[in-house]
Coordinates of C-alpha atoms in Angstrom, one line a residue:
C227 CA -15.0 6.1 -1.1
F228 CA -17.0 9.8 -2.1
N229 CA -13.5 11.8 -1.8
G230 CA -12.5 9.1 -5.4
I231 CA -15.9 9.5 -6.5
A232 CA -16.0 12.8 -7.1
A233 CA -12.6 13.7 -8.5
C234 CA -13.5 10.7 -10.6
N235 CA -16.6 13.4 -11.3
D236 CA -13.9 16.6 -11.5
A237 CA -12.2 14.0 -14.6
L238 CA -14.9 13.6 -16.7
Y239 CA -15.8 17.4 -16.6
E240 CA -12.8 18.5 -17.7
I241 CA -12.4 16.0 -20.2
E242 CA -15.9 17.0 -22.1
K243 CA -14.4 20.7 -21.8
T244 CA -12.5 20.2 -24.2
G245 CA -14.3 18.3 -26.6
I246 CA -11.3 16.1 -27.8
S247 CA -12.8 12.9 -28.4
G248 CA -10.6 9.3 -30.6
E249 CA -9.6 6.4 -29.2
A250 CA -7.5 7.3 -26.3
V251 CA -9.6 9.7 -24.9
N252 CA -12.5 6.1 -25.2
A253 CA -10.2 4.7 -22.9
N254 CA -9.7 6.9 -20.7
I255 CA -13.1 8.2 -20.2
A256 CA -13.4 4.5 -19.3
E257 CA -11.0 4.4 -16.9
I258 CA -12.2 6.7 -14.6
K259 CA -16.0 5.0 -15.4
V260 CA -14.8 1.8 -14.0
L261 CA -12.6 3.3 -11.4
R262 CA -15.6 5.0 -9.9
A263 CA -17.9 2.1 -10.2
Y264 CA -14.9 0.3 -7.6
Y265 CA -15.5 3.6 -5.5
Y266 CA -19.2 3.1 -5.5
F267 CA -18.7 -0.5 -4.9
L268 CA -17.4 0.8 -2.0
A269 CA -19.6 2.9 -0.7
I270 CA -22.8 0.2 -0.6
D271 CA -20.2 -2.5 0.7
L272 CA -20.0 -0.7 4.3
W273 CA -23.3 1.6 4.0
G274 CA -26.2 -0.3 1.9
N275 CA -27.6 3.4 0.8
V276 CA -25.2 5.0 -0.4
P277 CA -25.4 8.9 -2.6
Y278 CA -25.6 8.6 -5.9
S279 CA -24.2 11.1 -8.3
I280 CA -21.8 11.1 -11.9
D281 CA -22.3 14.9 -12.9
K282 CA -19.3 17.6 -11.1
K283 CA -22.7 19.7 -13.7
E284 CA -25.7 19.0 -10.6
M285 CA -25.7 21.4 -7.8
E286 CA -28.4 19.9 -6.1
S287 CA -27.3 16.7 -3.0
P288 CA -27.3 13.8 -4.1
K289 CA -29.8 11.1 -3.7
Q290 CA -29.5 8.3 -1.7
K291 CA -29.7 5.4 -3.6
D292 CA -31.1 1.3 -2.7
R293 CA -28.2 -1.2 -3.4
E294 CA -30.3 -2.4 -5.9
F295 CA -29.8 0.9 -8.3
M296 CA -26.6 0.4 -7.5
F297 CA -25.6 -3.0 -8.3
S298 CA -27.1 -2.3 -11.6
F299 CA -25.5 1.5 -12.2
I300 CA -21.8 -1.0 -11.1
E301 CA -22.6 -3.6 -13.2
S302 CA -23.3 -1.6 -16.6
E303 CA -21.1 0.8 -15.8
I304 CA -18.2 -2.1 -16.0
K305 CA -20.2 -3.8 -18.9
E306 CA -19.8 -0.6 -21.1
N307 CA -16.2 -0.3 -20.7
L308 CA -15.0 -2.9 -20.9
G309 CA -14.5 -3.1 -24.5
Y310 CA -11.4 0.2 -23.9
L311 CA -9.9 -1.1 -21.5
A312 CA -6.3 -2.4 -21.7
E313 CA -6.3 -5.7 -22.3
K314 CA -2.8 -7.0 -21.2
P315 CA -1.3 -5.4 -18.5
S316 CA 1.8 -3.7 -19.0
A317 CA 4.6 -1.2 -16.9
A318 CA 2.2 1.2 -19.4
T319 CA -0.6 0.3 -17.5
Y320 CA 0.5 -1.0 -13.9
G321 CA -1.5 0.3 -10.8
R322 CA -4.3 2.1 -13.7
V323 CA -7.8 0.2 -14.5
T324 CA -7.3 -2.2 -17.1
R325 CA -10.0 -5.1 -18.0
D326 CA -9.1 -7.5 -16.0
M327 CA -8.9 -4.9 -13.0
A328 CA -12.6 -4.4 -14.4
N329 CA -13.2 -7.8 -14.3
F330 CA -11.7 -8.6 -10.9
L331 CA -14.0 -6.0 -10.0
L332 CA -17.3 -7.6 -11.5
A333 CA -16.5 -10.9 -10.7
K334 CA -16.5 -9.4 -6.7
L335 CA -20.1 -7.9 -7.3
Y336 CA -21.5 -10.7 -8.4
L337 CA -19.7 -12.7 -5.6
N338 CA -21.6 -10.5 -2.6
A339 CA -25.1 -10.2 -5.1
E340 CA -26.3 -12.8 -2.1
V341 CA -26.0 -10.3 0.0
Y342 CA -26.1 -6.6 -1.6
I343 CA -29.2 -7.6 -3.8
G344 CA -30.5 -10.7 -2.5
E345 CA -29.7 -13.1 -5.4
D346 CA -27.5 -15.8 -6.0
M347 CA -24.8 -15.0 -9.5
Y348 CA -21.5 -17.6 -8.1
E349 CA -22.2 -18.6 -11.3
E350 CA -21.5 -15.7 -13.0
A351 CA -18.7 -14.7 -10.7
G352 CA -17.4 -18.0 -11.4
N353 CA -16.9 -17.4 -15.0
I354 CA -15.7 -14.5 -14.7
C355 CA -13.3 -16.0 -12.7
K356 CA -12.3 -19.0 -14.4
D357 CA -11.4 -16.0 -18.1
I358 CA -8.8 -14.3 -15.7
M359 CA -7.1 -17.5 -15.1
D360 CA -7.6 -18.9 -18.2
S361 CA -5.8 -15.2 -19.8
G362 CA -2.2 -16.0 -19.1
N363 CA -2.3 -12.0 -17.8
Y364 CA -1.5 -13.4 -14.6
T365 CA 0.1 -15.9 -12.5
L366 CA 0.8 -17.0 -8.4
T367 CA 4.4 -16.2 -7.6
D368 CA 7.1 -18.9 -6.0
T369 CA 6.7 -17.9 -2.8
F370 CA 4.1 -16.0 -0.8
K371 CA 6.9 -13.0 1.1
E372 CA 7.2 -12.4 -3.1
N373 CA 4.5 -10.0 -3.0
F374 CA 4.9 -7.9 -0.4
Q375 CA 8.9 -6.8 -1.2
I376 CA 9.7 -4.1 -1.2
H377 CA 10.2 -3.7 -4.7
N378 CA 7.3 -5.8 -5.6
E379 CA 5.5 -3.8 -9.0
S380 CA 6.8 -7.4 -10.7
S381 CA 4.1 -9.6 -8.7
S382 CA 3.2 -11.7 -11.6
E383 CA -0.1 -11.4 -9.3
A384 CA -0.6 -7.8 -9.5
I385 CA -3.6 -7.3 -10.8
F386 CA -4.4 -3.7 -9.6
A387 CA -2.1 -2.1 -6.9
I388 CA -2.0 1.7 -5.6
P389 CA 2.7 2.4 -6.0
Y390 CA 4.2 4.1 -3.5
S391 CA 7.1 5.8 -2.6
N392 CA 8.7 7.9 -0.4
V393 CA 9.7 10.2 -2.6
Y394 CA 7.0 10.5 -5.7
T395 CA 4.2 9.9 -4.2
P396 CA 2.1 12.6 -1.9
S397 CA -0.5 9.7 -0.1
K398 CA 1.8 7.2 2.3
F399 CA 2.0 3.6 3.0
Y400 CA 2.6 3.2 6.4
I401 CA 1.3 0.3 8.4
H402 CA 4.7 -0.4 10.0
V403 CA 3.9 2.6 12.0
L404 CA 0.6 1.7 13.4
T405 CA 2.1 -1.6 14.3
L406 CA 5.5 -1.6 15.7
N407 CA 6.3 -0.7 19.3
P408 CA 10.0 0.4 20.1
D409 CA 11.3 -2.7 21.4
S410 CA 9.9 -3.8 17.3
E411 CA 11.3 -1.0 15.5
V412 CA 14.4 -1.5 16.0
I413 CA 14.6 -5.7 15.4
M414 CA 12.9 -4.7 12.0
G415 CA 15.8 -2.5 11.9
T416 CA 13.3 0.6 10.7
T417 CA 13.3 4.7 12.5
G418 CA 11.3 7.1 13.5
A419 CA 8.2 7.0 15.6
T420 CA 6.0 4.5 15.9
W421 CA 2.5 4.3 17.7
N422 CA 3.2 1.0 20.4
G423 CA 1.8 -1.0 19.1
T424 CA -1.9 -0.1 17.9
H425 CA -2.3 -2.9 15.1
M426 CA -1.7 -6.6 16.0
G427 CA -2.9 -9.9 15.4
Q428 CA -5.5 -11.0 17.0
P429 CA -5.2 -14.0 19.1
D430 CA -8.4 -15.7 18.6
F431 CA -7.3 -15.8 14.7
M432 CA -3.6 -16.0 15.2
A433 CA -4.6 -19.5 17.3
T434 CA -6.7 -20.7 13.7
Y435 CA -3.5 -21.2 11.6
D436 CA -1.6 -24.5 11.1
A437 CA 1.6 -24.4 12.6
K438 CA 2.9 -25.5 9.5
D439 CA 1.3 -22.5 7.9
T440 CA 4.6 -20.5 6.5
R441 CA 2.4 -18.2 6.0
K442 CA 1.9 -16.5 9.9
K443 CA 5.5 -16.3 10.1
A444 CA 5.7 -14.6 7.3
T445 CA 2.6 -12.1 7.9
W446 CA 3.0 -12.2 11.9
L447 CA 5.9 -11.3 14.0
F448 CA 5.8 -13.4 16.9
G449 CA 7.1 -16.4 19.2
E450 CA 10.7 -16.1 19.5
V451 CA 12.3 -13.2 18.0
Y452 CA 15.5 -13.6 16.3
D453 CA 17.6 -10.2 14.2
S454 CA 19.2 -10.8 10.5
K455 CA 22.6 -13.3 12.1
G456 CA 19.9 -15.7 13.3
R457 CA 20.4 -14.7 16.6
R458 CA 17.7 -14.8 19.5
V459 CA 16.9 -11.1 20.8
Q460 CA 17.6 -9.6 23.6
I461 CA 15.7 -7.1 25.2
I462 CA 16.3 -5.2 28.5
T463 CA 13.5 -5.4 31.5
G464 CA 15.3 -3.5 34.3
Y465 CA 18.6 -2.6 36.2
D466 CA 19.8 -4.7 39.7
K467 CA 21.1 -2.7 42.4
N468 CA 24.9 -2.6 40.3
N469 CA 22.8 -0.4 38.0
E470 CA 23.5 -4.0 35.9
P471 CA 20.6 -4.4 32.5
I472 CA 18.5 -7.8 33.2
K473 CA 17.6 -8.8 29.8
E474 CA 14.8 -10.7 29.1
D475 CA 14.5 -13.3 26.1
Y476 CA 12.3 -10.7 23.2
Y477 CA 9.5 -13.3 23.0
L478 CA 5.9 -11.9 21.8
E479 CA 2.7 -14.0 23.5
D480 CA 0.1 -14.0 19.9
I481 CA -3.0 -16.1 21.0
N482 CA -2.7 -16.8 24.8
I483 CA -3.3 -13.1 26.8
P484 CA -6.6 -11.9 28.2
E485 CA -9.7 -10.5 26.7
S486 CA -9.3 -8.3 29.6
H487 CA -6.4 -6.5 27.5
Y488 CA -7.6 -4.6 24.7
R489 CA -7.6 -1.8 25.9
G490 CA -3.2 -2.0 26.4
L491 CA -1.4 -4.7 26.0
G492 CA 1.6 -5.4 27.7
R493 CA 5.2 -4.9 26.4
M494 CA 5.6 -8.8 25.1
E495 CA 1.3 -9.0 24.4
G496 CA 0.7 -9.3 20.6
A497 CA 1.5 -10.4 17.3
R498 CA 2.9 -7.2 15.0
I499 CA 2.1 -6.7 10.7
Q500 CA 5.7 -8.1 8.8
K501 CA 3.8 -8.7 5.6
W502 CA 5.0 -6.4 4.2
T503 CA 9.3 -6.1 4.0
Y504 CA 10.3 -3.1 5.9
Q505 CA 12.9 -0.7 5.0
D506 CA 16.2 -1.0 7.1
D507 CA 18.3 1.3 5.8
G508 CA 17.2 5.0 7.2
T509 CA 14.5 5.9 4.4
L510 CA 11.9 5.8 7.7
T511 CA 12.6 8.6 9.8
S512 CA 9.8 10.4 11.8
S513 CA 9.0 12.5 8.3
D514 CA 9.5 10.7 5.6
V515 CA 7.2 7.0 7.0
S516 CA 6.0 6.0 3.9
L517 CA 7.0 2.4 2.6
E518 CA 8.7 1.9 -1.0
N519 CA 6.3 -1.5 -1.6
D520 CA 3.3 -1.2 -4.1
F521 CA -0.1 -1.6 -2.0
I522 CA -1.8 -4.7 -3.7
L523 CA -5.5 -3.8 -4.0
M524 CA -6.6 -6.9 -6.5
R525 CA -4.8 -9.7 -6.5
Y526 CA -4.6 -13.4 -9.0
A527 CA -4.3 -15.0 -5.3
D528 CA -7.5 -13.9 -4.8
V529 CA -9.0 -15.1 -8.6
V530 CA -8.5 -18.6 -7.4
L531 CA -10.4 -17.7 -4.1
M532 CA -12.5 -16.4 -5.6
Y533 CA -12.8 -19.1 -8.6
V534 CA -12.9 -22.4 -5.3
E535 CA -15.4 -20.3 -3.5
C536 CA -18.0 -20.0 -6.6
L537 CA -16.9 -24.1 -7.9
V538 CA -18.1 -25.0 -4.1
R539 CA -21.0 -22.8 -3.1
Q540 CA -22.5 -24.8 -6.4
G541 CA -21.3 -27.9 -4.6
Q542 CA -18.4 -28.8 -7.0
A543 CA -16.1 -29.0 -4.7
N544 CA -14.4 -32.5 -6.9
V545 CA -13.7 -30.0 -8.9
A546 CA -12.0 -26.9 -6.4
A547 CA -9.9 -29.1 -5.0
A548 CA -8.2 -29.9 -8.0
D549 CA -7.4 -26.5 -9.0
E550 CA -4.1 -26.5 -9.6
D551 CA -3.2 -22.6 -8.3
F552 CA -5.3 -23.4 -6.1
Q553 CA -3.1 -26.7 -4.6
K554 CA -0.6 -23.9 -5.4
I555 CA -2.0 -22.1 -3.1
R556 CA -1.7 -24.2 -0.2
T557 CA 1.8 -26.3 -1.1
R558 CA 3.7 -22.9 -1.5
A559 CA 2.3 -21.8 2.3
G560 CA 3.5 -25.3 3.6
L561 CA 1.0 -27.0 3.8
E562 CA -1.1 -30.4 1.5
P563 CA -3.8 -29.3 -0.6
M564 CA -7.6 -30.2 0.2
T565 CA -9.3 -32.2 -0.7
A566 CA -13.2 -32.4 -1.9
A567 CA -14.1 -33.3 2.1
E568 CA -12.2 -31.1 3.5
L569 CA -12.8 -27.9 1.1
T570 CA -16.2 -27.2 3.5
L571 CA -16.9 -22.8 3.2
D572 CA -15.2 -23.0 7.4
N573 CA -12.3 -24.3 5.7
L574 CA -12.3 -21.8 2.8
L575 CA -12.8 -19.2 5.1
I576 CA -10.3 -19.6 7.0
E577 CA -8.2 -20.5 3.7
R578 CA -9.1 -17.4 2.5
Q579 CA -8.1 -15.2 5.7
H580 CA -5.1 -16.7 5.6
E581 CA -4.3 -15.7 2.4
M582 CA -5.6 -12.8 2.5
C583 CA -5.2 -11.0 5.8
L584 CA -4.6 -7.5 5.6
E585 CA -5.3 -7.0 2.0
G586 CA -8.8 -5.5 3.0
W587 CA -11.5 -8.0 2.0
S588 CA -11.9 -9.7 5.5
R589 CA -15.2 -7.6 6.3
N590 CA -16.6 -8.0 3.0
D591 CA -16.1 -11.9 3.1
L592 CA -17.0 -12.7 7.3
I593 CA -20.2 -11.0 6.1
R594 CA -20.5 -13.2 2.9
F595 CA -19.8 -16.3 4.8
G596 CA -22.4 -16.0 7.9
K597 CA -19.4 -15.1 10.9
Y598 CA -19.2 -11.1 10.8
L599 CA -21.5 -10.9 14.1
D600 CA -19.6 -13.5 15.7
A601 CA -18.4 -12.4 19.4
W602 CA -14.5 -12.4 18.3
W603 CA -12.0 -11.8 21.3
S604 CA -13.1 -9.2 23.5
K605 CA -15.8 -8.6 21.1
P606 CA -19.8 -9.5 21.9
A607 CA -21.5 -11.2 19.6
G608 CA -23.2 -7.9 17.5
E609 CA -27.3 -7.9 15.8
D610 CA -28.1 -7.7 12.5
Y611 CA -28.4 -4.2 12.0
M612 CA -24.5 -3.9 12.6
L613 CA -23.5 -5.4 9.0
L614 CA -24.1 -2.0 7.4
L615 CA -22.2 1.1 9.2
P616 CA -23.7 4.4 10.5
I617 CA -23.6 7.3 7.8
P618 CA -21.2 10.2 9.6
E619 CA -23.7 12.7 11.4
E620 CA -21.4 15.4 9.8
A621 CA -21.8 13.8 5.8
K622 CA -26.0 14.2 6.8
G623 CA -25.7 17.5 8.1
S624 CA -24.9 18.2 4.5
N625 CA -26.6 16.3 2.3
L626 CA -30.3 16.3 4.5
N627 CA -31.3 13.7 1.6
L628 CA -29.1 11.2 3.4
E629 CA -31.1 8.7 5.7
Q630 CA -30.0 6.8 8.5
N631 CA -29.3 3.0 8.7
P632 CA -31.9 1.6 10.8
G633 CA -30.8 0.8 13.8
Y634 CA -28.8 3.8 15.0

């Protein structure tokens, strides 16, 4: 977060030094300020009270500001710069801050206002989401998987994305390295070193999927595993007395895993991530690990789900259940639309977790829905202070104005 904030301050300072003005400059300044507001949004979500600095020329260590101050700052930064931002998405605005990106961020801020400042702003958040939905700028893709293909920059759901390239971007997107083990690496057709599957589906979470929900297979490699030609994959598990290989059908258990295995899962334990389609053309190696898939930080399906949540929290589950885009999110996953009676907050949270899985909103959602401190597989129940992260000692040492969050 804070490296991003500093980079934005640097960019604004350099623009100011040029003395150049005009419509294009104003648009660039607006993009940078809203991007900085996004970084501050992440900061208050994670740490609550954060160091506040918006001027590169300030020489003193930044003072720590509370969530209420930062909430107002983020809100005003977005509102004051909306009019300068591109109204219609295009190839030229892909990966850049647009008016829809800023409104998405404002909706997220209002959606979490009850957590951040103790104020219910679901009506405001819902109205912004409805404006984005009614703009016609975005539509749901026909299939869930279209948003995560190797070349997904044409996704009709992408509001704000991080472009990645194995050639052109210095930062890397390498989720396959974090989740695959040597067996699954061969199955997926990738090459290069993996970390033996340190990032996997939590067993109790995997058990929440409906058997008909196609998003489970679209997101996770689990159960019976088949190769690209539809043949059941076998692995060598040993050798007999004649030194002939002993083969066994490859089956990745995703649910029935003892909690005691959390420090090291077995070779055929744990669902592996396959939400993003991995290159199998040899371009992924031990030295070139970046996927070509762009990471969509803000997706249209999330706008629809936020809108539905706001309606449910305002006692309008009947209106939410009738929304055509919400129904499509369900039907494209092979499920029946939810009825108003089924559309409880608990069921909506599960729906969000299955649709938005691994896209960066899980912690934020769990806190808002009051589930973050619950006991999970291999994790005991938490205490209230854990809703915020501890401020790193290194950060405290470099800025004596920072006070540690309570409980740490």
